[in-house]
mmCIF file of C-alpha atoms and ligand atoms in Angstrom:
data_model
loop_
_atom_site.group_PDB
_atom_site.id
_atom_site.type_symbol
_atom_site.label_atom_id
_atom_site.label_comp_id
_atom_site.label_asym_id
_atom_site.label_seq_id
_atom_site.Cartn_x
_atom_site.Cartn_y
_atom_site.Cartn_z
ATOM 1 C CA MET A 1 -5.586 3.950 18.587
ATOM 2 C CA SER A 2 -3.336 5.937 16.356
ATOM 3 C CA TYR A 3 -3.792 5.598 12.599
ATOM 4 C CA THR A 4 -1.560 6.289 9.612
ATOM 5 C CA VAL A 5 -2.896 8.724 7.010
ATOM 6 C CA ASN A 6 -2.477 7.717 3.373
ATOM 7 C CA CYS A 7 -1.605 11.077 1.853
ATOM 8 C CA SER A 8 -2.091 9.909 -1.731
ATOM 9 C CA ILE A 9 -5.839 9.478 -1.307
ATOM 10 C CA LEU A 10 -6.494 11.833 1.660
ATOM 11 C CA LEU A 11 -5.516 15.509 1.913
ATOM 12 C CA THR A 12 -4.987 15.544 -1.851
ATOM 13 C CA GLU A 13 -6.491 19.052 -2.083
ATOM 14 C CA LEU A 14 -3.087 20.150 -0.772
ATOM 15 C CA PRO A 15 0.192 20.127 -2.698
ATOM 16 C CA LEU A 16 2.152 16.928 -2.075
ATOM 17 C CA LEU A 17 4.754 18.609 0.096
ATOM 18 C CA GLU A 18 2.137 20.085 2.456
ATOM 19 C CA ARG A 19 0.256 16.888 3.200
ATOM 20 C CA ALA A 20 2.490 15.436 5.927
ATOM 21 C CA GLU A 21 2.261 18.678 7.865
ATOM 22 C CA ALA A 22 -1.540 18.696 7.432
ATOM 23 C CA ALA A 23 -1.725 15.132 8.759
ATOM 24 C CA LYS A 24 0.309 16.174 11.800
ATOM 25 C CA ALA A 25 -1.941 19.207 12.323
ATOM 26 C CA ALA A 26 -4.942 16.852 12.228
ATOM 27 C CA GLY A 27 -3.399 14.850 15.084
ATOM 28 C CA PHE A 28 -1.559 11.995 13.347
ATOM 29 C CA ASP A 29 2.039 10.894 13.862
ATOM 30 C CA SER A 30 2.481 8.760 10.754
ATOM 31 C CA VAL A 31 1.762 8.969 7.045
ATOM 32 C CA GLU A 32 2.126 6.797 3.983
ATOM 33 C CA PHE A 33 2.214 7.547 0.268
ATOM 34 C CA TRP A 34 1.789 5.798 -3.045
ATOM 35 C CA TRP A 35 4.828 6.569 -5.201
ATOM 36 C CA PRO A 36 4.756 10.375 -5.042
ATOM 37 C CA PHE A 37 6.551 11.126 -8.316
ATOM 38 C CA ALA A 38 5.691 10.791 -12.008
ATOM 39 C CA GLU A 39 8.717 8.693 -12.849
ATOM 40 C CA ALA A 40 10.617 5.729 -11.393
ATOM 41 C CA VAL A 41 13.768 7.764 -10.831
ATOM 42 C CA PRO A 42 12.880 11.370 -10.040
ATOM 43 C CA ALA A 43 15.274 14.304 -9.785
ATOM 44 C CA GLU A 44 17.338 14.188 -6.599
ATOM 45 C CA ALA A 45 16.005 17.615 -5.569
ATOM 46 C CA ASP A 46 12.418 16.319 -5.731
ATOM 47 C CA VAL A 47 13.283 13.316 -3.561
ATOM 48 C CA ASP A 48 15.068 15.570 -1.071
ATOM 49 C CA ALA A 49 12.077 17.923 -0.911
ATOM 50 C CA PHE A 50 9.727 14.989 -0.275
ATOM 51 C CA ILE A 51 11.937 13.645 2.531
ATOM 52 C CA ALA A 52 12.228 17.129 4.046
ATOM 53 C CA SER A 53 8.428 17.519 4.021
ATOM 54 C CA ILE A 54 8.105 14.372 6.146
ATOM 55 C CA LYS A 55 10.915 15.267 8.534
ATOM 56 C CA ASN A 56 9.840 18.886 8.954
ATOM 57 C CA ALA A 57 6.297 17.772 9.727
ATOM 58 C CA GLY A 58 7.597 15.568 12.543
ATOM 59 C CA VAL A 59 5.756 12.470 11.319
ATOM 60 C CA GLN A 60 6.974 8.957 10.588
ATOM 61 C CA LEU A 61 6.808 7.708 6.995
ATOM 62 C CA ALA A 62 5.157 4.341 7.675
ATOM 63 C CA GLY A 63 4.640 3.100 4.137
ATOM 64 C CA LEU A 64 5.625 3.861 0.559
ATOM 65 C CA ASN A 65 4.582 2.262 -2.727
ATOM 66 C CA PHE A 66 7.165 1.433 -5.359
ATOM 67 C CA PHE A 67 6.662 3.249 -8.676
ATOM 68 C CA ALA A 68 3.509 1.739 -10.190
ATOM 69 C CA GLY A 69 3.348 3.346 -13.652
ATOM 70 C CA ASP A 70 0.615 5.808 -14.559
ATOM 71 C CA MET A 71 -1.968 5.003 -11.883
ATOM 72 C CA PRO A 72 -4.610 7.552 -13.004
ATOM 73 C CA ALA A 73 -4.427 5.896 -16.447
ATOM 74 C CA GLY A 74 -5.034 2.486 -14.871
ATOM 75 C CA ASP A 75 -1.527 1.079 -14.351
ATOM 76 C CA ARG A 76 -1.128 -0.859 -11.115
ATOM 77 C CA GLY A 77 2.538 -1.690 -10.803
ATOM 78 C CA LEU A 78 5.623 -2.755 -12.721
ATOM 79 C CA VAL A 79 6.475 -5.967 -10.873
ATOM 80 C CA SER A 80 5.204 -8.331 -13.601
ATOM 81 C CA TRP A 81 5.370 -5.863 -16.502
ATOM 82 C CA ILE A 82 7.546 -7.350 -19.222
ATOM 83 C CA GLY A 83 9.677 -4.611 -20.795
ATOM 84 C CA ARG A 84 9.893 -2.386 -17.722
ATOM 85 C CA SER A 85 12.018 -4.414 -15.322
ATOM 86 C CA SER A 86 15.102 -2.183 -15.548
ATOM 87 C CA GLU A 87 12.890 0.771 -14.587
ATOM 88 C CA PHE A 88 11.534 -1.227 -11.644
ATOM 89 C CA LYS A 89 15.031 -2.165 -10.479
ATOM 90 C CA ASP A 90 16.232 1.444 -10.753
ATOM 91 C CA ASN A 91 13.221 2.433 -8.659
ATOM 92 C CA VAL A 92 14.152 -0.067 -5.947
ATOM 93 C CA SER A 93 17.346 1.909 -5.250
ATOM 94 C CA VAL A 94 15.422 5.175 -4.871
ATOM 95 C CA VAL A 95 12.829 3.523 -2.624
ATOM 96 C CA ALA A 96 15.580 2.060 -0.430
ATOM 97 C CA ALA A 97 17.294 5.471 -0.215
ATOM 98 C CA ILE A 98 14.018 7.104 0.898
ATOM 99 C CA GLY A 99 13.611 4.299 3.444
ATOM 100 C CA ALA A 100 17.142 4.864 4.746
ATOM 101 C CA ALA A 101 16.547 8.607 5.084
ATOM 102 C CA THR A 102 13.140 8.355 6.780
ATOM 103 C CA GLY A 103 13.167 5.072 8.697
ATOM 104 C CA CYS A 104 10.290 3.762 6.554
ATOM 105 C CA LYS A 105 10.296 -0.036 6.465
ATOM 106 C CA ALA A 106 7.139 -1.055 4.564
ATOM 107 C CA PHE A 107 7.158 -0.909 0.769
ATOM 108 C CA ASN A 108 4.154 -1.858 -1.323
ATOM 109 C CA ALA A 109 5.024 -3.454 -4.666
ATOM 110 C CA LEU A 110 1.903 -3.414 -6.852
ATOM 111 C CA TYR A 111 2.049 -6.497 -9.039
ATOM 112 C CA GLY A 112 0.999 -5.030 -12.401
ATOM 113 C CA ASN A 113 -1.933 -5.641 -14.730
ATOM 114 C CA ARG A 114 -1.917 -8.671 -16.985
ATOM 115 C CA GLN A 115 -0.547 -8.041 -20.481
ATOM 116 C CA ASP A 116 -2.408 -9.921 -23.219
ATOM 117 C CA GLU A 117 0.702 -10.319 -25.358
ATOM 118 C CA HIS A 118 2.516 -12.434 -22.742
ATOM 119 C CA THR A 119 1.500 -15.574 -20.889
ATOM 120 C CA PRO A 120 0.682 -15.337 -17.182
ATOM 121 C CA GLU A 121 3.604 -17.722 -16.552
ATOM 122 C CA GLU A 122 6.065 -15.343 -18.264
ATOM 123 C CA GLN A 123 4.737 -12.420 -16.242
ATOM 124 C CA ASP A 124 4.868 -14.378 -12.977
ATOM 125 C CA GLU A 125 8.423 -15.471 -13.740
ATOM 126 C CA LEU A 126 9.484 -11.843 -14.166
ATOM 127 C CA ALA A 127 7.555 -10.872 -11.034
ATOM 128 C CA LEU A 128 9.531 -13.388 -8.984
ATOM 129 C CA LYS A 129 12.837 -11.946 -10.231
ATOM 130 C CA ASN A 130 11.719 -8.368 -9.608
ATOM 131 C CA LEU A 131 10.428 -9.192 -6.137
ATOM 132 C CA LEU A 132 13.717 -10.871 -5.254
ATOM 133 C CA ALA A 133 15.489 -7.671 -6.376
ATOM 134 C CA ALA A 134 13.067 -5.585 -4.306
ATOM 135 C CA THR A 135 13.412 -7.696 -1.152
ATOM 136 C CA ALA A 136 17.222 -7.643 -1.530
ATOM 137 C CA GLY A 137 17.145 -3.871 -2.104
ATOM 138 C CA VAL A 138 15.275 -3.058 1.101
ATOM 139 C CA ALA A 139 16.782 -5.813 3.292
ATOM 140 C CA PRO A 140 19.785 -3.680 4.395
ATOM 141 C CA ILE A 141 17.402 -1.120 5.944
ATOM 142 C CA GLY A 142 15.239 -3.773 7.612
ATOM 143 C CA GLY A 143 12.520 -3.255 5.000
ATOM 144 C CA THR A 144 9.618 -5.523 4.059
ATOM 145 C CA VAL A 145 8.046 -5.720 0.621
ATOM 146 C CA LEU A 146 4.236 -5.827 0.688
ATOM 147 C CA ILE A 147 1.979 -7.595 -1.806
ATOM 148 C CA GLU A 148 -1.531 -6.171 -2.119
ATOM 149 C CA PRO A 149 -4.731 -7.547 -3.653
ATOM 150 C CA VAL A 150 -6.415 -4.612 -5.397
ATOM 151 C CA SER A 151 -9.972 -4.061 -6.684
ATOM 152 C CA GLY A 152 -11.365 -1.891 -9.459
ATOM 153 C CA THR A 153 -8.858 -2.926 -12.122
ATOM 154 C CA PRO A 154 -10.038 -6.118 -13.845
ATOM 155 C CA ALA A 155 -6.609 -6.880 -15.384
ATOM 156 C CA TYR A 156 -4.876 -6.853 -11.985
ATOM 157 C CA PRO A 157 -4.404 -10.552 -11.187
ATOM 158 C CA LEU A 158 -4.128 -10.497 -7.382
ATOM 159 C CA LYS A 159 -7.686 -10.153 -6.136
ATOM 160 C CA THR A 160 -7.822 -12.214 -2.953
ATOM 161 C CA ALA A 161 -5.554 -12.745 0.022
ATOM 162 C CA ALA A 162 -4.870 -16.252 -1.320
ATOM 163 C CA ASP A 163 -3.674 -14.799 -4.663
ATOM 164 C CA ALA A 164 -1.272 -12.452 -2.880
ATOM 165 C CA LEU A 165 -0.115 -15.083 -0.401
ATOM 166 C CA SER A 166 0.784 -17.447 -3.222
ATOM 167 C CA VAL A 167 3.171 -14.754 -4.532
ATOM 168 C CA VAL A 168 4.507 -14.112 -1.011
ATOM 169 C CA ASN A 169 5.132 -17.838 -0.554
ATOM 170 C CA LYS A 170 6.939 -18.201 -3.903
ATOM 171 C CA VAL A 171 9.309 -15.381 -2.980
ATOM 172 C CA LYS A 172 9.871 -16.938 0.455
ATOM 173 C CA GLU A 173 10.584 -20.334 -1.118
ATOM 174 C CA ALA A 174 13.138 -18.591 -3.351
ATOM 175 C CA GLY A 175 14.947 -17.469 -0.199
ATOM 176 C CA ALA A 176 13.683 -13.993 0.765
ATOM 177 C CA GLY A 177 11.927 -13.695 4.116
ATOM 178 C CA ASN A 178 11.113 -9.972 4.060
ATOM 179 C CA ILE A 179 7.849 -10.065 2.136
ATOM 180 C CA ALA A 180 4.266 -10.095 3.445
ATOM 181 C CA LEU A 181 0.587 -9.610 2.619
ATOM 182 C CA LEU A 182 -0.855 -6.105 2.667
ATOM 183 C CA ALA A 183 -4.395 -6.720 3.898
ATOM 184 C CA ASP A 184 -6.517 -3.888 2.557
ATOM 185 C CA PHE A 185 -9.936 -4.714 3.995
ATOM 186 C CA TYR A 186 -11.690 -2.542 1.389
ATOM 187 C CA HIS A 187 -10.100 -4.145 -1.673
ATOM 188 C CA LEU A 188 -10.546 -7.657 -0.251
ATOM 189 C CA SER A 189 -14.243 -7.053 0.502
ATOM 190 C CA VAL A 190 -14.978 -5.513 -2.892
ATOM 191 C CA ASN A 191 -13.292 -8.486 -4.559
ATOM 192 C CA GLY A 192 -15.573 -10.851 -2.643
ATOM 193 C CA ASP A 193 -12.963 -12.292 -0.306
ATOM 194 C CA ASP A 194 -14.095 -13.523 3.111
ATOM 195 C CA VAL A 195 -12.244 -10.921 5.173
ATOM 196 C CA ALA A 196 -13.209 -12.381 8.558
ATOM 197 C CA ASP A 197 -11.803 -15.745 7.473
ATOM 198 C CA VAL A 198 -8.628 -14.135 6.077
ATOM 199 C CA ILE A 199 -8.152 -12.458 9.471
ATOM 200 C CA GLU A 200 -8.711 -15.729 11.378
ATOM 201 C CA LYS A 201 -6.141 -17.544 9.247
ATOM 202 C CA HIS A 202 -3.553 -14.893 8.467
ATOM 203 C CA ALA A 203 -3.710 -11.870 10.804
ATOM 204 C CA HIS A 204 -0.517 -12.957 12.535
ATOM 205 C CA GLU A 205 1.357 -12.709 9.232
ATOM 206 C CA PHE A 206 -0.143 -9.463 7.856
ATOM 207 C CA GLY A 207 2.602 -7.046 6.851
ATOM 208 C CA HIS A 208 0.298 -4.037 6.883
ATOM 209 C CA VAL A 209 -3.419 -3.185 7.094
ATOM 210 C CA GLN A 210 -5.340 -0.483 5.236
ATOM 211 C CA ILE A 211 -9.002 0.439 5.657
ATOM 212 C CA ALA A 212 -11.858 2.118 3.823
ATOM 213 C CA ASP A 213 -15.563 1.379 4.008
ATOM 214 C CA ALA A 214 -17.523 -0.283 1.209
ATOM 215 C CA PRO A 215 -19.347 0.409 -0.927
ATOM 216 C CA GLY A 216 -17.756 3.669 -1.994
ATOM 217 C CA ARG A 217 -14.226 3.586 -0.508
ATOM 218 C CA GLY A 218 -15.288 6.241 1.989
ATOM 219 C CA ALA A 219 -14.473 6.833 5.645
ATOM 220 C CA PRO A 220 -15.404 4.200 8.241
ATOM 221 C CA GLY A 221 -19.145 4.401 8.862
ATOM 222 C CA THR A 222 -20.072 5.442 5.313
ATOM 223 C CA GLY A 223 -20.622 1.850 4.211
ATOM 224 C CA ASN A 224 -21.382 -1.453 5.841
ATOM 225 C CA LEU A 225 -18.038 -3.103 6.631
ATOM 226 C CA PRO A 226 -17.401 -4.077 10.284
ATOM 227 C CA LEU A 227 -13.985 -2.402 10.199
ATOM 228 C CA GLY A 228 -13.742 -1.894 13.976
ATOM 229 C CA GLU A 229 -14.429 -5.591 14.630
ATOM 230 C CA TRP A 230 -11.915 -6.672 11.989
ATOM 231 C CA ILE A 231 -9.207 -4.441 13.459
ATOM 232 C CA THR A 232 -9.891 -5.702 16.988
ATOM 233 C CA ARG A 233 -9.797 -9.342 15.853
ATOM 234 C CA SER A 234 -6.587 -8.776 13.861
ATOM 235 C CA ARG A 235 -4.984 -7.363 16.997
ATOM 236 C CA GLU A 236 -6.228 -10.283 19.133
ATOM 237 C CA LEU A 237 -4.655 -12.701 16.648
ATOM 238 C CA GLY A 238 -1.261 -11.061 16.754
ATOM 239 C CA TYR A 239 -1.197 -8.270 14.181
ATOM 240 C CA ASN A 240 0.685 -5.420 15.814
ATOM 241 C CA GLY A 241 1.495 -3.203 12.834
ATOM 242 C CA GLY A 242 -0.140 0.009 11.700
ATOM 243 C CA ILE A 243 -3.648 0.642 10.417
ATOM 244 C CA ALA A 244 -3.663 3.048 7.500
ATOM 245 C CA LEU A 245 -6.604 5.225 6.480
ATOM 246 C CA GLU A 246 -6.855 4.817 2.723
ATOM 247 C CA TYR A 247 -10.273 6.218 1.880
ATOM 248 C CA LYS A 248 -11.707 9.080 -0.154
ATOM 249 C CA GLN A 249 -13.092 11.995 1.819
ATOM 250 C CA GLU A 250 -12.682 15.727 1.415
ATOM 251 C CA ARG A 251 -10.135 17.349 3.652
ATOM 252 C CA GLU A 252 -12.554 19.402 5.782
ATOM 253 C CA THR A 253 -14.436 16.328 6.997
ATOM 254 C CA ALA A 254 -11.814 13.604 6.468
ATOM 255 C CA PHE A 255 -11.405 12.680 10.127
ATOM 256 C CA ASN A 256 -14.822 13.609 11.565
ATOM 257 C CA TRP A 257 -15.660 9.921 12.157
ATOM 258 C CA LEU A 258 -12.647 9.676 14.489
ATOM 259 C CA ILE A 259 -13.546 12.846 16.357
ATOM 260 C CA ARG A 260 -17.084 11.471 16.835
ATOM 261 C CA GLN A 261 -15.659 8.117 17.973
ATOM 262 C CA ASN A 262 -13.364 9.752 20.534
ATOM 263 C CA ALA A 263 -16.007 12.190 21.854
HETATM 264 O O1 3PY B 301 -4.551 1.491 -6.312
HETATM 265 C C1 3PY B 301 -5.018 1.382 -5.176
HETATM 266 O O2 3PY B 301 -6.231 1.468 -4.964
HETATM 267 C C2 3PY B 301 -4.137 1.120 -4.064
HETATM 268 O O3 3PY B 301 -4.614 0.829 -2.998
HETATM 269 C C3 3PY B 301 -2.673 1.245 -4.286
HETATM 270 O O4 3PY B 301 -1.904 0.921 -3.199
#
């Protein structure tokens, strides 16, 4: 099986523009990134350099997150963030341009942490508008917007597959078909979701899958999740998209579990 390397959590010892090449050298043909710039609309030269690093490495960009704010400081997306919707919409154009240049078709829109000064209804109303703008923005390049339950950030409201699917369904009811659940087996497990049940019910409609073991968000085999079984069952039930490696592990040993598995 060929996996996608998430180069925002793996290979991070290397400068951003060297990571795609390092993934290729480690034997992978596809990579994905969280938003790789500090701002929603970076300098054109920085975007061009990022695209060139993917193309020159000879890998496929298989996934890209929309700008999500200051993630190290705890931000997890702009989608429902009242006061930052023009920034989000400006970002959609840059994301779509990167998709057009690279052939990337999967775009993860982190929903945003709850803001105490606004009601959940107000934030969800904005999220619907922003997600309709995002789905419209990537539709011309055949893109799909992904909605991801995330762990580790208490104020992030989408914790289970059901939470994310209710957002997906609202956007679909509003007329956009190109939106789907990002099933990150690590985040779902840590949040207490029943991952096996989510797979039984929804694998056929997953937009993307990411893996890490739990506890610890390490490589497969470092924790106790049955990741191999879950991947196999997802495939049996019709999921035919990529499986992205989104775990923490130093570069030297990042893919040893795969080498052992293939030996
Ligand atoms: O913030 C995280 O942990 C993510 O997985 C973002 O995509």
